[in-house]
């Protein structure tokens, strides 16, 4: 169970944004996703500077945090524009946060620019901070058991008020120790050390699908001690891991009881085998076994937890890996020791004490031998070697060779000072590398560490000075410098890919021979000469066109210390790789002075010199043959060792493959059985599917036939309904012609009456003038009234004609619209609904026709009533005329006006009661005007 103090919160604070476009109808939402869990902010207004002010947090423990950091698990934030109306989300951009930048200390927020920004004209940014916080969430009381009484060692007896959760390790940098517990009562000093001694079967952790770096990969062990990351010296061979045992120690100030509680609350010590940033496997070592309850072993001797622990690959359960046999399981030998300061450790010391560091900051020195900062010397044939060789015992393995008397002691130094003038479009992370076997070493010389070079800048190279001491003859030196330039290679180093050779610079060493010589005194007071030459040379591209990449500034110095005083040097196995040009003298030894007396040829100095020369040649040949034999033997031994190593590698790989293939064979057998069962199930399912397919096909054909029959019946019904409508329209046309004929008869009758009235006027005009004058006036009045009535009737007739025409047009339009809607619905709806709707439409059409017939009947009745009124008016006018002839003139006139007024009022009231007319209609207005005129005449006559 993970203790509460190891529960952390990854808190991502999303504060505000800037450089966003304004979109009033949208909202902004930021969604963050980590380890499959997604959180989101509240929607805010889409302004140019949105205010999010939201914190998103994920719960995690330290173990999982270390795993995620090793795997570089990112935190991805996506920004969306949300439409509140349609709830549509529109992606704007995203931000990727590195989990490794999260620290437990408070950090200032940073502005992060949106990647793949939709608003290309705006550089939208969001202010974000990421921190780690201790999870102090109160435990949930529901469905929890009551707190148990404190166990032994949970709370020290002397400190009853101390909460175990508050016990943490605090680094005291000044005193050099970690304080665990209250400083006033925890005063004992302890040394806690972790030693990684050995490892076996590490190749089992490399899956077949994993791709290692192309160059020789480096593996190392990693663990965290009191919150500090520790790694051991890298090694390259997984089958036979060869690394020195390393011990990391830390000084602790605490007490036994407090330290026991602290170790009980701490998680297990995790040790990872890593390759670069990837964890290949890990193991857990419990620390609570160091200090057991009631044990006092730590007061007498150190307490340890040690053994060979099995390394498990990460996510074994997720990858569904098969279990590995115990004898092939990868293991690592670890020893965790805890002791009081001052008590000697019983554990064996490590092979190299320089790998142990007991400082409080756990800064372990991985390099057991310090390197000089600016000088690296390769002196294969140096003067110091020659002097040391002269003192070596003759019984040592090796041989002596003579140095020619004319050989000089030279010291040649190369200082690659700086590079400048970069002419490629991207920065480079470069090192320089060169080799010149003439100086006595074929090993390459490289600058370190790599330096980054950009355009328009000059970079000085670190560890770029190297001096070579050697012995040779001046003319050989001059000849070699003229023939062989120094080739300096420019390499680009990248952690994510293999090294890349960018270019080569050619340094002509013969230039130094023509430079000015300066004199100086050597260490023994002898006279020496020095020549110095500085120049900048271009670095030419190694591939493609021969373009200049960069300029290299260098300084070379040649120092001549005079003739070599040591005549023979001891050649060990390590120096047998010298160039043959240095091992052979180029000139004969000096001949002795001739004797004055005549001697025999064999006694002459020339003969002795020749004999000595021949013997020297034979000796040199024997030496050369011995060297070749030793080299051959060394090469054969190296090849045998390499063959054995490769054989062991192949054997371990074959064992691993056999185990994997046996597991895969079992899986394949099981899968084959499952496939046979599945094939049977598929065959039965296929036959069932064919049967259901035939049934569905027959049912589909039946439904299609029924649908076609329904469509045919619906078309026949529709055609019948259309025929009925055509007959109705024909009947209405006949009614229209009949009414038109009646209207024409009424007009003819009106003309006949007008003629009769004209004849009546002619007859009246033949009577006496005085009597006729009154009759004329009365008839004139009646004429005017009749003309007005005629005009009103004509207008009414025209109005009714227009209304009737509009009604016919509206009826035709409605019929056409109904027919179109019936045809559309007939095509879209199903059988039963279509029939019901057709019946409903037919009933509705009958009601509509009845309504239209009723309206036409009302119009016909209205026309008949008007015709009767006209006839009645004509009859009344005839009666009035006959009354004038019979009765007195005054009484007749008054009675006619009163009857006329009464008839006008009755007509107006009758028309108003129908509800068809109102006071604004022309016929009602005309009747009102006639009524006013009749009343005015009646009042004037009275």
Steps between C-alpha positions, in 0.01 A plus 500: 500500500636843406537735794320828506820704478577338162165594350555796266287727289607614153344847490470682166391863551339652189492871577425714195550542128598769257499579127163324441243637252165622633204266431198615707287196411760244613662385824854374569571164670839339576513119539806334658580129460755302703536122531156440344318737739348818354410820685355825367461863604172687527391679180608866486423781258688494170674836538848618408619436860291215647523444876501125580629508863464122535714233664492140372653228720578129463573268794822298472758331723875535480547157345267578212653847467846348450360258240330783308814713510711215364246440222464875432122489533366838375210712624302613196278810517248560220316831455148494352251766388155396627172609340241514785204474259601190305753363754750464213869490597757649267869419554724808521841354599689298758790524749727214618649527852805301613436322829869517587476879543256460791669565836377502858608862539281785383588613147408811309241446223615504139337597172454209259412559135222289346626244248306440174314824572182541295527878530804529274503880519514494881781361718270376774666419834385361835669562837554166674695372800557136600599398854503199731311527828462262790153347508349619830145390423314384810404130495141412425321387817223313326544121474825523700591306809592683816863590550692218664716563808859597422735211433843456650741749356231715340539782748806516730427486867699812567315698231130427540397815308702422183306405190682233293383675183711804594826300511692600187866519402635857490845570354736706715747630245729675749558195723478244222222267618124430470291578807216253563277593794521790748853636526488543880446128575640329188877544540646160401690474172453207261650400167262349245662349191377322186742276307431353156749212474409285198230411245416188301273393213426862407445406136163349601369853551546594135182412306532382145308801372716758674737702285825602669716793379709424196821588681619301799226555760579596858312342790498614862312448826293783644335546840386781729654529849326747733355686202831523306555323167803265491650313202799268475776487240355406155589165344448358150474121530171361630605136479817549706446833678839626606473793738671588824290459817393846608380607839296818559492617861304770679540639850184510715435676830210341687417246772436128479127525573441791263708335227305174545169686455637690200621183324168325574311782329732523200427304183731229382828599340457470124805422285458539123715368216496778241614557145495872436164625625325161480458260792565139398418345839474576868502333841384605845699464822308539831667736748285426804707186569806704594368602842269238650284564805692454822827418323828656622728355233582842359676594825751211460547461124348624174165361387461402139245386245681330214454234238433438132172666404306411185450779246151519348433673165266799519128434447536120491128461558407749227738340250373147591854367522555135586674418827875439478655191662680572825840392367466746208356786704702827484639592842697781661710466814423783742606564859329767712686566826421724796749561783572742776776743423825379661430125477716324241310341218529124458410521134791452260630819347446572134771447246550870446446730797487798271148401400368558854394842613355577840416864451157618576407606145562150360715634221675174408824521304462260213852559367752322723795670324492878447553628148705813436284785395688627203781251421490138400841352427578204281872419529560157350868563426571777745821574676349400831419161356848464376652582839261266673574231248868519579431417864278203433638159592637289221275216609185701424298391205608717214795587282747783462542694178769743411431864428695651212763748610362772270146482643368813667254530787199695370187626676213588268186665646166564329256758639161510319399840633159591358251460218307787344317610186234227486339498154225237535142577596481309828708498821740210555610320816854417397824334604833489315689174443839425348773233497867513387680164543839655431491657846499153656126441566228387264230572758272788393519831689159665562378820661251459781228589586309590181442871444210665322586729209258745339526753224700821556673374814845369596526209741819400685549126523547329840781246556640569155874511586713189453880456509701214350860406596689280254846430363577509128747643256443854368489403134241229575293757688522742210415233245201375700363853555528570126325175401234457769275788604311485828131420431261641763146361486195706606229275656144596599383315813128448566346300785205395283703372204845374413799733456528672165825592322450854368837589351879469501767768541848449352784646710828514305760427769789597271410867552654488845840406353521836324404706805748696710709307756536627856764380746425388856678298770389152595457354847869397511627829361545374145419718203162426333304644207129579469287575192137617522243539223134620519245501223127463420406226255157420351308186588382347170176301486559125508203417276350673203651818359835616633357801680656665801312427824695687764844654570743329744767702681798301623851543638777239460837505677813295426773482763841343425686385812807384310655158461359208695744402774357154569628256236257215558151478643299215643202405286212353697188334362318830519756678285537241232251679282750775417544582135773314331652829397576574862634157587752482221800721488537688180874540515791279583681531830806721482810320372807492725820674396733285285811360657836624389653153472415256227280215624324208345165560330310323771667721759425828332246736641300496177466123517399516864252775421351297216488192717339695779253643250407155373464370852291799585280432197455137603418612853247748365350233277469265798346779705260578217404132460447469877285809495294358214462168686397679818253712306366189327467323836327803651263521205425129518432525874275801439317311226461197728366715782267677261386164360432367850315816587290483184440128563374573851280775364357270235447223757313732737295638213419149380387402849287808521353439155428133581318600818305765312419263214379228739269752664387618156441138392264447795321821413475396135354159595240670716429755229467219241241320714313827545513561127356155423214562742448842352503355147223255596302781656551710188380213275180454699451875517552525123234234426259677735581828328426350156164367620404836653617674184264287284210567737569871494520494119162326464342734756645797315351381166161447665503845659605652167208334318255619764639850476461502121136386533432773753657760272290380204176517703595843629560621144162368384325671794680821424405487131135440600509798734649717227224394259234591758658840547499557125126421488436743784693772322297434183175533695618829647579628151145416388361687801716794411364507141141478628549790740661701220195435285266612777705817542467572129120450522483747789693755298264456203201541729656815641536642153136414424384679812712799411332514160160478658594779737608712208164439330327593821688827509398570145140442587522729800656775301184539288295623800467855616826665598425587861387149584770347302763714663439345835484159345824568320668599821372193676600277213838668484548422862393146452726474196797618694414258777460219257828585329669497834340167583602370161855614554501346846363175366759505221779555751361229722486270202861576415601452868325164511663402172845583639432315826368202309810497271732525798316215669538286187872579476555429869305177463713393204820592682394308809407201290837508323684534828306217656567279201876570518512436876301178453747376236804586718356335807397202292870441405646546850263332741442134563214290398253523787569866589474589133157338466370671815628836386344451159165427664544801727589723203200371307267581792660841537454562128130414527461746785682762298275442201194519720623828643570637152158385377339669799690820421390482135143437616518806727631707209217373279241583768650846539479556125137382495418730789657796324316410184170491694582836659560649156174363378328631807655843449379504141152404615502769767609759247210394277257525791630841590454611141141369492428661838611836368257460221213419730542681835598850594856592418614598851376192683643266239841661521511482877386137510757403232785666691403334824471155338826555316672605822359198683618265224848649497531458876373142481747414222790650696402317815455174311848527343658587835334200671659260255839579650657517155495883482600779731459879497814544291369303200391700198146362487436587869652846451278557192185393691593737787541787253163430337333483842647839592383653169146362544483637855623837378234512227228392740594773747513757219152405373353535849 
